[in-house]
Short mmCIF file of C-alpha atoms and ligand atoms in Angstrom, two decimals:
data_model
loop_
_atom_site.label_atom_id
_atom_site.label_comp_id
_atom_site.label_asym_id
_atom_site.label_seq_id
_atom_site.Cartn_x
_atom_site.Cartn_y
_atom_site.Cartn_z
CA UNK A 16 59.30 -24.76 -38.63
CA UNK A 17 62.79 -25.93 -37.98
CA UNK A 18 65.42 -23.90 -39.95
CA UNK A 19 68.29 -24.75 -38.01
CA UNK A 20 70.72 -27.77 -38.97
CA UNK A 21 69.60 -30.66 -36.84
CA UNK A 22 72.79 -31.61 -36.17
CA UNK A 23 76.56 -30.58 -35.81
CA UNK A 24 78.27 -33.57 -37.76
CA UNK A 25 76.98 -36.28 -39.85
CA UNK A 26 77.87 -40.12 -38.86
CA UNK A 27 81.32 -39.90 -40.14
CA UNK A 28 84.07 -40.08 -37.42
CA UNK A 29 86.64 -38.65 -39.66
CA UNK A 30 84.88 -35.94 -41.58
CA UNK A 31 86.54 -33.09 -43.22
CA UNK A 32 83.73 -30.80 -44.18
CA UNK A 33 81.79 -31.66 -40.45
CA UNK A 34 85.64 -30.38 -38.97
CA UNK A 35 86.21 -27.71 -40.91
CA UNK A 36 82.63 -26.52 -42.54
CA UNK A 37 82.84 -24.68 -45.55
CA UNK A 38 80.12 -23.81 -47.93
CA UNK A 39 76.55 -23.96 -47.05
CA UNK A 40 75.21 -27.33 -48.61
CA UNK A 41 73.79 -26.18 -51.54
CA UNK A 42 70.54 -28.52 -51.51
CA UNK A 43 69.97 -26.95 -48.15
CA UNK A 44 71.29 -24.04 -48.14
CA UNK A 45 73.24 -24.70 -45.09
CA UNK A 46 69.64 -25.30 -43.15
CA UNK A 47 70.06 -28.68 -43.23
CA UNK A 48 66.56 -29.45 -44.27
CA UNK A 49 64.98 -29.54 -47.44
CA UNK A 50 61.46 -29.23 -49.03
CA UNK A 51 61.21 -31.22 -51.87
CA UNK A 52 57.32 -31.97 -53.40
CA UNK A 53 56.09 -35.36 -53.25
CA UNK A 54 52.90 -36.51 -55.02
CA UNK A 55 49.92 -37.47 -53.25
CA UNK A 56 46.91 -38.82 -54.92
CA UNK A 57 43.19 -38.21 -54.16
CA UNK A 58 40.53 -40.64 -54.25
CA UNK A 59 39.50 -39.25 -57.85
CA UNK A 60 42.59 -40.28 -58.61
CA UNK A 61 44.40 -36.38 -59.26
CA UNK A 62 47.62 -36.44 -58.17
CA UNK A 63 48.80 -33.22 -56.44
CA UNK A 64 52.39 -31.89 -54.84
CA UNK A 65 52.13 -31.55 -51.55
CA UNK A 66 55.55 -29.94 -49.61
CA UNK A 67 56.96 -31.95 -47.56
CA UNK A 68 60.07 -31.16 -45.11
CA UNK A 69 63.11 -33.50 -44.84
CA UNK A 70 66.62 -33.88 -42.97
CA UNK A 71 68.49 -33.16 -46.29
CA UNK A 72 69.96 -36.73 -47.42
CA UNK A 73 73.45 -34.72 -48.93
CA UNK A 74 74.97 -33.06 -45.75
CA UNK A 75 73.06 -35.40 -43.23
CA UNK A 76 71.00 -32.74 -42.01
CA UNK A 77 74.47 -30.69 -41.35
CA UNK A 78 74.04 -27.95 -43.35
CA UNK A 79 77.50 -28.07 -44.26
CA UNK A 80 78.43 -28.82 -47.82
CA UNK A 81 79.99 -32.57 -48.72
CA UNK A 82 81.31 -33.52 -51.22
CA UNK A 83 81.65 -35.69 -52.56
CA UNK A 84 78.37 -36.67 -51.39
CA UNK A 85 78.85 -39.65 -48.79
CA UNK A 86 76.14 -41.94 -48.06
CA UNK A 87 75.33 -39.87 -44.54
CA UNK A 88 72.68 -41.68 -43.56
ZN1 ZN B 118 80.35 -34.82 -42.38
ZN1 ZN B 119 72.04 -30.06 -46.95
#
């Protein structure tokens, strides 16, 4: 399971918090991924949450706090 930021800057060329990193991104916690649920649905038609693991979308998988949030990816 990757728990280490995927990568050191997001696509920004001039990027303050990818220059000088700051707080931990607080969706992330500075891991730079995120586990949000999504919903899948069996064939009876129950819908369950199944875990899921994502570059997080608000420090572009930095782990470093932005904001304001940028589109990053
Ligand atoms: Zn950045
Ligand atoms: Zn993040």
């Amino acid at each position: 399971m990757p728990m280490e930021p995927e990568r050191d800057r997001c696509l920004l060329t001039e990027c303050e918090p990818c220059q000088n990193p700051g707080e931990p991104c607080r969706f992330c916690s500075g891991t730079g991924w995120w586990r949000p649920e999504s919903p899948r649905r069996d064939e009876n038609g129950v819908i369950s949450w199944v875990r899921v693991e994502e570059p997080c979308r608000m420090c572009a998988s930095t782990g470093n706090e932005h904001n304001p949030v940028r589109p990053l990816f």
